[in-house]
Coordinates of C-alpha atoms in Angstrom, one line a residue:
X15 CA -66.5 164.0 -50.7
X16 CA -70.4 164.6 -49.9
X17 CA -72.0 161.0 -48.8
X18 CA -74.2 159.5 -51.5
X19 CA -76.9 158.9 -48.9
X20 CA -79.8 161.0 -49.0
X21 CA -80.0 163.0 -46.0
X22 CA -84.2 161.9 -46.2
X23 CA -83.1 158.5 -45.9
X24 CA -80.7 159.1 -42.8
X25 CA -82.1 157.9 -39.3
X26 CA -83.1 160.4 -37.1
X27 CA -81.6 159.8 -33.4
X28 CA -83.6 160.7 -30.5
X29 CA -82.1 163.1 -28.2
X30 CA -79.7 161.4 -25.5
X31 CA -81.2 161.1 -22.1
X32 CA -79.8 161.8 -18.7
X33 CA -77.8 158.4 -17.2
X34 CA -79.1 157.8 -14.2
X35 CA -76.5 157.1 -11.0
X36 CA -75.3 153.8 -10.5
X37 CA -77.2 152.0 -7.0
X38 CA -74.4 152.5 -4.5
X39 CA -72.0 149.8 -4.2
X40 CA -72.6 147.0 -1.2
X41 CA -69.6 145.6 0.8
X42 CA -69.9 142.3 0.7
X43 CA -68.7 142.5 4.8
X44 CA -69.0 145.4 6.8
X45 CA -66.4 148.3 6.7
X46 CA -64.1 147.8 9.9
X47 CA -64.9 151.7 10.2
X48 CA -67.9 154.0 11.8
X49 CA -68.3 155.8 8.4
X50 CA -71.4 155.0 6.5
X51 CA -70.9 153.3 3.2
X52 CA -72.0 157.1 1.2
X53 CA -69.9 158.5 2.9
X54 CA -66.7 156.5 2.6
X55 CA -67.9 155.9 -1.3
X56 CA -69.0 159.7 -2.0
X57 CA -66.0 161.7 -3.7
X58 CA -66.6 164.9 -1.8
X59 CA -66.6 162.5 1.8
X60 CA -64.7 164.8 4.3
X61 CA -63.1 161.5 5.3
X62 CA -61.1 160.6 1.9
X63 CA -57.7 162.9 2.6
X64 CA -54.9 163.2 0.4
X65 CA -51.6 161.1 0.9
X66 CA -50.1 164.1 1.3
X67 CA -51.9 165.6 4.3
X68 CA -51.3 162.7 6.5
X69 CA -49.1 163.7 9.4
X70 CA -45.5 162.2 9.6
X71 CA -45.2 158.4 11.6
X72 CA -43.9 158.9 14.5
X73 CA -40.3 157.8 15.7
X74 CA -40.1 154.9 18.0
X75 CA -38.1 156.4 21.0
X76 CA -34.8 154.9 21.6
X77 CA -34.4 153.0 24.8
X78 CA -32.6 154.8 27.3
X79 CA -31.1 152.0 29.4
X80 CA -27.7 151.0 29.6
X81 CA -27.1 147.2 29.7
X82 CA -23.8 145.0 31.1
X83 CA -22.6 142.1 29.3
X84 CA -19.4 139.6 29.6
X85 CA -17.9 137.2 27.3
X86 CA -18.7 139.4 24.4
X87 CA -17.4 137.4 21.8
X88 CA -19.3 134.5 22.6
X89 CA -22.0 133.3 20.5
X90 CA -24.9 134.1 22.9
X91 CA -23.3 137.2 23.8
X92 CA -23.0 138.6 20.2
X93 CA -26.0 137.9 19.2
X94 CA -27.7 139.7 21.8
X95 CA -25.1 143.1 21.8
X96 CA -26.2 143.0 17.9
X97 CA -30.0 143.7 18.9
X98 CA -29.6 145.4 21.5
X99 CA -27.3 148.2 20.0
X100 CA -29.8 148.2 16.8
X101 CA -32.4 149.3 18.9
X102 CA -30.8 151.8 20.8
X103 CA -29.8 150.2 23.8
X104 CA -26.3 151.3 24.9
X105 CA -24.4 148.1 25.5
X106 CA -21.5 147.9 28.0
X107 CA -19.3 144.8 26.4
X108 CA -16.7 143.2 28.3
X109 CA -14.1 141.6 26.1
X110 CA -10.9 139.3 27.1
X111 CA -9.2 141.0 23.8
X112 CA -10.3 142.9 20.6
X113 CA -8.6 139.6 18.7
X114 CA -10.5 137.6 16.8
X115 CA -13.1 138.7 13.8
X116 CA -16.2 138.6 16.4
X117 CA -14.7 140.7 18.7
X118 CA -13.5 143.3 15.9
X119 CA -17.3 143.5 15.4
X120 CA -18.5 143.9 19.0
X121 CA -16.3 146.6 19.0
X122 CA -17.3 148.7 15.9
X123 CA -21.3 148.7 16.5
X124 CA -22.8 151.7 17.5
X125 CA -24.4 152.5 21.6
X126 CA -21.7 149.1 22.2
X127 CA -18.4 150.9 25.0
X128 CA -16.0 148.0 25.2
X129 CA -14.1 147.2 28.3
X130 CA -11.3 145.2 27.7
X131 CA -9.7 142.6 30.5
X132 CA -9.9 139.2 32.0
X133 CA -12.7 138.4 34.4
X134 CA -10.4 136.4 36.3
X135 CA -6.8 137.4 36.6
X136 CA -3.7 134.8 36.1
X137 CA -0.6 137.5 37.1
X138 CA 2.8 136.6 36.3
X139 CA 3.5 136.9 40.5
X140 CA 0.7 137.5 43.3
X141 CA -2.2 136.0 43.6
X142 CA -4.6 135.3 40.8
X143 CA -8.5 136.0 41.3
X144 CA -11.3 137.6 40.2
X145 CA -11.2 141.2 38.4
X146 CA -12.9 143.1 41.0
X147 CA -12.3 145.9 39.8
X148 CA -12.9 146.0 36.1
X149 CA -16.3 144.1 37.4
X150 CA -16.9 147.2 39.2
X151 CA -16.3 149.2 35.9
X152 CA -18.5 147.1 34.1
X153 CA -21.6 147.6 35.8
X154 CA -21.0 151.7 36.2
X155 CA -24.2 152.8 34.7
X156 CA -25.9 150.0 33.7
X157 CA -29.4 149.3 34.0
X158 CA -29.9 145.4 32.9
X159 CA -27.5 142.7 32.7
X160 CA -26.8 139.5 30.3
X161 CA -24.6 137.0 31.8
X162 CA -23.3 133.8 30.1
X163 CA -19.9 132.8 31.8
X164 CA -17.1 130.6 30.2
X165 CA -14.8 128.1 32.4
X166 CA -12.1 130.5 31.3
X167 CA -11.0 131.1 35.0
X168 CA -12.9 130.1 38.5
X169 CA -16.8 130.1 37.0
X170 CA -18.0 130.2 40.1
X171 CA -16.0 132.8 41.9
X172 CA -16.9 134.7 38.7
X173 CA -20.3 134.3 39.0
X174 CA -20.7 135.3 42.4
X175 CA -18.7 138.2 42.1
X176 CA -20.9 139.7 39.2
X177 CA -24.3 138.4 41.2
X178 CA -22.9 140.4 44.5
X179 CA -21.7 143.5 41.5
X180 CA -25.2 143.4 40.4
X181 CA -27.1 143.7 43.2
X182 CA -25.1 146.7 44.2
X183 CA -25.4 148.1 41.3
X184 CA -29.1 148.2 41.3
X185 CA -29.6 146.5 38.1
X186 CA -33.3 146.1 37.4
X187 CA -33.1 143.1 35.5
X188 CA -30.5 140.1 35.2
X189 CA -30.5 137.2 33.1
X190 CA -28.4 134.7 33.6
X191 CA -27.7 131.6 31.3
X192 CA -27.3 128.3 33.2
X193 CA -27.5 125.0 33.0
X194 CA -28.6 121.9 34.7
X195 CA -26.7 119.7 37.9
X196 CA -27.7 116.5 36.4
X197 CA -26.9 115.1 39.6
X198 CA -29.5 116.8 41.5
X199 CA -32.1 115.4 39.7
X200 CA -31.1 112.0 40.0
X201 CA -28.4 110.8 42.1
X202 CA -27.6 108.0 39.5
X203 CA -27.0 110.6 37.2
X204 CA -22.9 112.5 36.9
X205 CA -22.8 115.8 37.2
X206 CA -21.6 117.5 34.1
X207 CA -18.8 119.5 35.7
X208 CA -19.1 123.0 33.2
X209 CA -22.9 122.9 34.0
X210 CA -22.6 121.9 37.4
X211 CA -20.8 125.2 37.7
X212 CA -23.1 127.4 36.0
X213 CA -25.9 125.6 38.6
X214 CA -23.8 126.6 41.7
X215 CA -24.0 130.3 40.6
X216 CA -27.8 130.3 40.0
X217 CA -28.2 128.7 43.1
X218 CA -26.3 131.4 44.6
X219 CA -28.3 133.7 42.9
X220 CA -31.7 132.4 44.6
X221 CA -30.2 134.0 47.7
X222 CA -29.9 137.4 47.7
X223 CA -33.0 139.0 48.6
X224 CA -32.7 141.9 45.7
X225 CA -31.6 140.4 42.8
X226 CA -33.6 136.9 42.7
X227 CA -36.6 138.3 42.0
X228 CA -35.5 140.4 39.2
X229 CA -33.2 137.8 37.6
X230 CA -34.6 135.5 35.1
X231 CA -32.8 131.9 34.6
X232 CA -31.9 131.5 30.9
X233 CA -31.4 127.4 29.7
X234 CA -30.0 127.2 25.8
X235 CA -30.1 124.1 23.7
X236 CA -27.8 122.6 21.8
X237 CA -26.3 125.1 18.6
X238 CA -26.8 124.6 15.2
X239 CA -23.9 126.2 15.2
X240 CA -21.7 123.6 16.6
X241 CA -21.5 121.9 14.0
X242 CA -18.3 121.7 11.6
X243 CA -15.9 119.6 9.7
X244 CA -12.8 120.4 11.8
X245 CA -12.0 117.3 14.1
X246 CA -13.3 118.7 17.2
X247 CA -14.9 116.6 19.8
X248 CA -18.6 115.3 20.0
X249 CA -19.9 118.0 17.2
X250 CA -17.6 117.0 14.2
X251 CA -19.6 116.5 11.1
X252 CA -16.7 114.1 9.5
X253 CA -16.2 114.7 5.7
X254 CA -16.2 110.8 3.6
X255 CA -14.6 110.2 0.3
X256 CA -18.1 110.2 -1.3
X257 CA -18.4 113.6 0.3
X258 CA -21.5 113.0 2.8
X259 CA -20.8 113.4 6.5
X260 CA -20.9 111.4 9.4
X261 CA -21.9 112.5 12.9
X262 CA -20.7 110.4 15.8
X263 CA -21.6 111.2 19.2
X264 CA -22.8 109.1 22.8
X265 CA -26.1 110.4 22.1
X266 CA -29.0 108.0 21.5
X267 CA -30.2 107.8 17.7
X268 CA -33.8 107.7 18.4
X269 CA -34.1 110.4 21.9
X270 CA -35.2 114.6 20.9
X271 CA -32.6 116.8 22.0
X272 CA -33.1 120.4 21.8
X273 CA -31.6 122.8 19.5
X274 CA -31.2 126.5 19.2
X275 CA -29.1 129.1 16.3
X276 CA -27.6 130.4 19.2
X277 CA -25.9 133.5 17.0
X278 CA -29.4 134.3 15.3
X279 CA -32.1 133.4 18.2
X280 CA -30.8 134.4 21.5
X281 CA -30.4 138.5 20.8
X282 CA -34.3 138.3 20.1
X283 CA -35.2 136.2 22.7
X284 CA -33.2 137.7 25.3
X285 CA -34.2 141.5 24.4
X286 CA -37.7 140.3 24.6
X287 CA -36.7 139.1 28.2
X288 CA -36.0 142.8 29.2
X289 CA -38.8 144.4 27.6
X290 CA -41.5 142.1 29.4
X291 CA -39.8 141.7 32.8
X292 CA -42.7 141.7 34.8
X293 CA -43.6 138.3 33.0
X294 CA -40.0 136.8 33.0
X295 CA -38.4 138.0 36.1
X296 CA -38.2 134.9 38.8
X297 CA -38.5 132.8 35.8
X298 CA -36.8 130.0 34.5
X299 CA -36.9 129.3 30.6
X300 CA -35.7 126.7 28.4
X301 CA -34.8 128.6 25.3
X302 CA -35.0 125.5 21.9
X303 CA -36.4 125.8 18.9
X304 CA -36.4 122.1 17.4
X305 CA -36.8 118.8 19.2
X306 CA -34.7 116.9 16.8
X307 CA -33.8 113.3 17.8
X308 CA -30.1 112.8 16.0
X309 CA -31.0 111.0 13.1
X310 CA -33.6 113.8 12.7
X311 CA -31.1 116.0 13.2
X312 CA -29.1 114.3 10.4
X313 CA -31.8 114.4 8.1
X314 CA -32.7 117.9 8.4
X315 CA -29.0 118.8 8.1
X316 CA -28.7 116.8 4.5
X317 CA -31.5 118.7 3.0
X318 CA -29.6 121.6 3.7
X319 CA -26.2 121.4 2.9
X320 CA -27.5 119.3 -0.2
X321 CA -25.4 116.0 0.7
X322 CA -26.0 112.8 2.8
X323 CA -25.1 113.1 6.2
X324 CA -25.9 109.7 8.7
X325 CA -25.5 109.6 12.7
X326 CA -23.4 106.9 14.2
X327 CA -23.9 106.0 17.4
X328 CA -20.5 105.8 19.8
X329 CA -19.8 105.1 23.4
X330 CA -16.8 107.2 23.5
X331 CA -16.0 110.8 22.2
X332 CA -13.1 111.3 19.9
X333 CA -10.6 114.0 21.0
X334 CA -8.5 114.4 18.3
X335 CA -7.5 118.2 18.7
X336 CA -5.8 120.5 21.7
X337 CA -8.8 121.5 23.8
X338 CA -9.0 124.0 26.5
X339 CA -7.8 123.1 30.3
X340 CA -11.2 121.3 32.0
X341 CA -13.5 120.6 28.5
X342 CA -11.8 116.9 28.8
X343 CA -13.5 116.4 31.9
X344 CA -17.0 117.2 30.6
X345 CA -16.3 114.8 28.1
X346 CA -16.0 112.3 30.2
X347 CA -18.8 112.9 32.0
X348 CA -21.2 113.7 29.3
X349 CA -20.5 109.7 27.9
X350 CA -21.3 108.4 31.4
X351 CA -24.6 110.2 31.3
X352 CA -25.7 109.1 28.2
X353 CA -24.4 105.5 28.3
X354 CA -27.5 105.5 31.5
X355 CA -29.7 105.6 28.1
X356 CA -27.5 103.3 25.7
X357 CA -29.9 100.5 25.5
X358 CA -33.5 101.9 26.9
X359 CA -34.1 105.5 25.4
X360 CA -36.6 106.2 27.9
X361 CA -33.5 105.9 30.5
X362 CA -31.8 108.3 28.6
X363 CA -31.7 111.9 31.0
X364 CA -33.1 114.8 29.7
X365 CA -30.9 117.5 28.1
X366 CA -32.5 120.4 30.3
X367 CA -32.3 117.3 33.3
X368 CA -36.1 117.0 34.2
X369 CA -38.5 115.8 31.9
X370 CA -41.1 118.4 32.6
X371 CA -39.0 121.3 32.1
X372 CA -37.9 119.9 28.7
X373 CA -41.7 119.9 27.3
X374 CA -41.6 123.2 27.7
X375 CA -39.6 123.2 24.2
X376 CA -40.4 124.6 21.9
X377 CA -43.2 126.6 23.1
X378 CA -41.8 129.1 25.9
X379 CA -39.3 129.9 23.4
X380 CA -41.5 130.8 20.7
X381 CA -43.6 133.1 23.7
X382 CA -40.6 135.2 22.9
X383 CA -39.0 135.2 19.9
X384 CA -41.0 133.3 16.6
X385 CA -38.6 134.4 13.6
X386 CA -36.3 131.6 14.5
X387 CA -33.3 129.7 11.8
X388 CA -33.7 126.2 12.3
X389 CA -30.5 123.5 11.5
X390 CA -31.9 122.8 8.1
X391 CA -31.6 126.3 7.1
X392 CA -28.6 126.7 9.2
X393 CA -27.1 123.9 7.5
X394 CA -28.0 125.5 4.1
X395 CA -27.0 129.0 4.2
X396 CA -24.3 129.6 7.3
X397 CA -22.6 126.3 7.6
X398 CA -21.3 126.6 4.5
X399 CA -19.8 129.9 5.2
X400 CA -17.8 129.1 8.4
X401 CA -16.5 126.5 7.1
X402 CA -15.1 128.6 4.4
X403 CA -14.1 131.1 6.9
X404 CA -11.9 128.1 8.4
X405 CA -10.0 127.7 5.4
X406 CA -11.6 124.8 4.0
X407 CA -13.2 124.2 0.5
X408 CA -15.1 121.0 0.7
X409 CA -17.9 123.2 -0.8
X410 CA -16.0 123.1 -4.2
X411 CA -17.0 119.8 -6.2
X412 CA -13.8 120.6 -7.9
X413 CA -11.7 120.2 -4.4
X414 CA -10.3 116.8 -3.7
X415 CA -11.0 115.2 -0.7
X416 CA -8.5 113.8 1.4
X417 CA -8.5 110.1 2.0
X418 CA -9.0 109.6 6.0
X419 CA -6.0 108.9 7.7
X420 CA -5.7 105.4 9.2
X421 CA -6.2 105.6 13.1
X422 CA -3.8 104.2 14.9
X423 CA -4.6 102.1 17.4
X424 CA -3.2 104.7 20.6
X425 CA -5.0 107.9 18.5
X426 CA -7.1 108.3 21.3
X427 CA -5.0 109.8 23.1
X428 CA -3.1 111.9 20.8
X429 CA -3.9 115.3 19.1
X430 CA -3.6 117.0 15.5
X431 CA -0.3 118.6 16.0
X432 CA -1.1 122.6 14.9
X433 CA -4.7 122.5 15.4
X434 CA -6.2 123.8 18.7
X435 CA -9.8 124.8 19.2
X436 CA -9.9 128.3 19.0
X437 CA -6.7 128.8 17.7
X438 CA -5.5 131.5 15.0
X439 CA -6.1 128.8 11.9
X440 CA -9.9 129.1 12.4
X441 CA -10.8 132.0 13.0
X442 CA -14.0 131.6 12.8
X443 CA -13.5 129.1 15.7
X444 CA -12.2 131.6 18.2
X445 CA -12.2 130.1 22.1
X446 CA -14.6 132.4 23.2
X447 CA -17.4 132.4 20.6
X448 CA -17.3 128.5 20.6
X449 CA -17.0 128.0 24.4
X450 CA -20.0 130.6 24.9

């Protein structure tokens, strides 16, 4: 239908004029670039390319280096091998047996050839000794070594013979993981016979001309992942009627101690080791993420298992379980040390023995490795599950917990029939990955 308007009466628009261009945009800072702002604005700028056109990243080439390890089951052990064979790093493991679900693991990854056998031999006749020759096998090939020992056997005879192995071999760099001679830094201290050991072999290590300078010294703190209901000694987080826990151990309440996920921070920190050796070789590091005094340690570990959990100091240290041949003795020893610092915390000896390697914590470790799990996370998301993997099911409200057996007054000495650390009912427990 025609508009009623006259067309006379209809306003007459002027004709439209040309826009002019906008002012060109200022950055509020300065491009981190040498192009001029017209240019990197302008849509026909030579310097805008297409997605498309881009060339392809390229690949990160894969290490070719060969590294040695023993006691690959253990927890610093199989954290590292994990790394290591991500990146590309063939891995030569050496495994007691292919039992156990860790060692399954070990010996499934890719770039990871398993040699199987004892380090130290126990025939049935003839003379028992070090594996000379599977030592020898070991080290065919390799490059770098990682070297955390067990007690499983003559530690020290071990040790030696894969120091002397290495330097034949020509390995460019070794790390070994030790620990302190408590008695050497105080002659009112005890020596700690299991770290004692691992001191003997580094001192060893000092002396030969061709390895000492390429070796770097490797101190761990205390693991997260020690912890656990089971009734093993000094690390048993006890499970009440109310459901919290209790910790009991000779350690002062109020002294930092040093603590480390051995399974998730020592494959970082270690690798980064071997890919900086000029800066670590000779060195000696204290590897600890958390100076947690144990009530600190307590707290921390309730807000992350979501229950209350309190630290009772005790004198002695419970053995309520088989335990390997020679852990008693460090037992014993580890309750003399830290009676020295019963009363007066600033008596108590430093984990790492010497204060001023100890301050080094937490800050040499995070030089290397800075995505690290601490115990409240630890406590929240993995405690949980080994302690499943053990068979037990405090982690179901619905479960009922057992009422705590009355302790006889001789329970010191005697030990959960059926229940032997690292025996086949926790296999998550296996000997090797909680000795190492």
């Amino acid at each position: 239908m025609p508009s009623a308007t006259k067309r006379s009466a209809l306003e007459i628009r002027s004709r439209p004029q040309p826009v002019e261009a906008p002012p060109p945009r200022r950055l509020k800072h300065a491009p981190c670039t040498s192009i001029s702002e017209s240019d990197l604005f302008s849509v026909q700028s030579p310097y805008v390319s297409h997605i498309e056109e881009r060339p392809y990243k390229r690949p990160m080439p894969t290490p070719n280096l060969t590294i040695a390890v023993v006691n690959s089951s253990g927890r610093q052990a199989a954290s590292f091998i994990r790394v290591a064979s991500a990146v590309g790093y063939k891995v030569r493991a050496q495994l007691r047996n292919l039992d156990g679900i860790v060692a399954n693991e070990i010996s499934s990854l890719p770039n990871v050839k398993v040699i199987v056998g004892d380090l130290y031999t126990r025939p049935s006749s003839g003379p028992k000794g070090v594996n000379t020759a599977l030592i020898k096998d070991l080290f065919r090939g390799a490059d770098l070594a990682f070297i955390n020992t067990t007690f499983w056997g003559d530690e020290v005879a071990i040790g030696k013979a894969l120091a002397d192995a290495a330097a034949r071999a020509d390995i460019k760099h070794y790390v070994y993981s030790s620990m302190p001679d408590h008695s050497l830094a105080n002659e009112d201290w005890p020596s700690l016979p299991l770290w004692s050991a691992k001191f003997e072999v580094e001192q060893y290590i000092r002396t030969l001309p061709t390895l000492a300078p390429r070796t770097t010294f490797l101190y761990t703190g205390i693991y997260n992942n020690n912890f656990t209901s089971l009734p093993y000694p000094l690390f048993c987080m006890e499970l009440q009627k109310d459901r919290s826990f209790v910790w009991e151990a000779p350690f002062h309440p109020d002294v930092p101690l040093p603590w480390l996920d051995a399974e998730h921070d020592v494959g970082p920190a270690v690798l980064q080791l071997f890919k900086d050796e000029k800066k670590w070789a000779g060195q000696k590091i204290a590897l600890a993420y958390e100076m947690l005094s144990p009530i600190e340690a307590c707290r921390v570990f309730s807000k992350g298992v979501g229950r209350r959990v309190r630290y009772k100091h005790k004198d002695t240290i419970d053995v309520k379980v088989k335990i390997p041949t020679g852990y008693r003795e460090q037992l014993l020893a580890l309750e003399k040390l830290y009676a020295i610092g019963k009363d007066d915390p600033s008596k108590q000896p430093p984990y790492f023995g010497t204060h001023y390697f100890e301050s080094s914590c937490p800050e040499e470790a995070f030089a290397l490795w800075e995505g690290y799990r601490g115990l409240e996370e630890y406590a929240k998301e993995v405690f949980p599950l080994e302690e499943a993997a053990n068979g037990l099911k405090w982690m179901d409200e619905e479960e009922e917990v057992p009422e705590k057996e009355k302790e006889d007054e001789s329970s010191g000495d005697d030990e959960s029939e059926g229940l032997t650390i690292g025996g086949t009912d926790t296999p998550a427990r296996k000997e090797e990955t909680w000795l190492a």
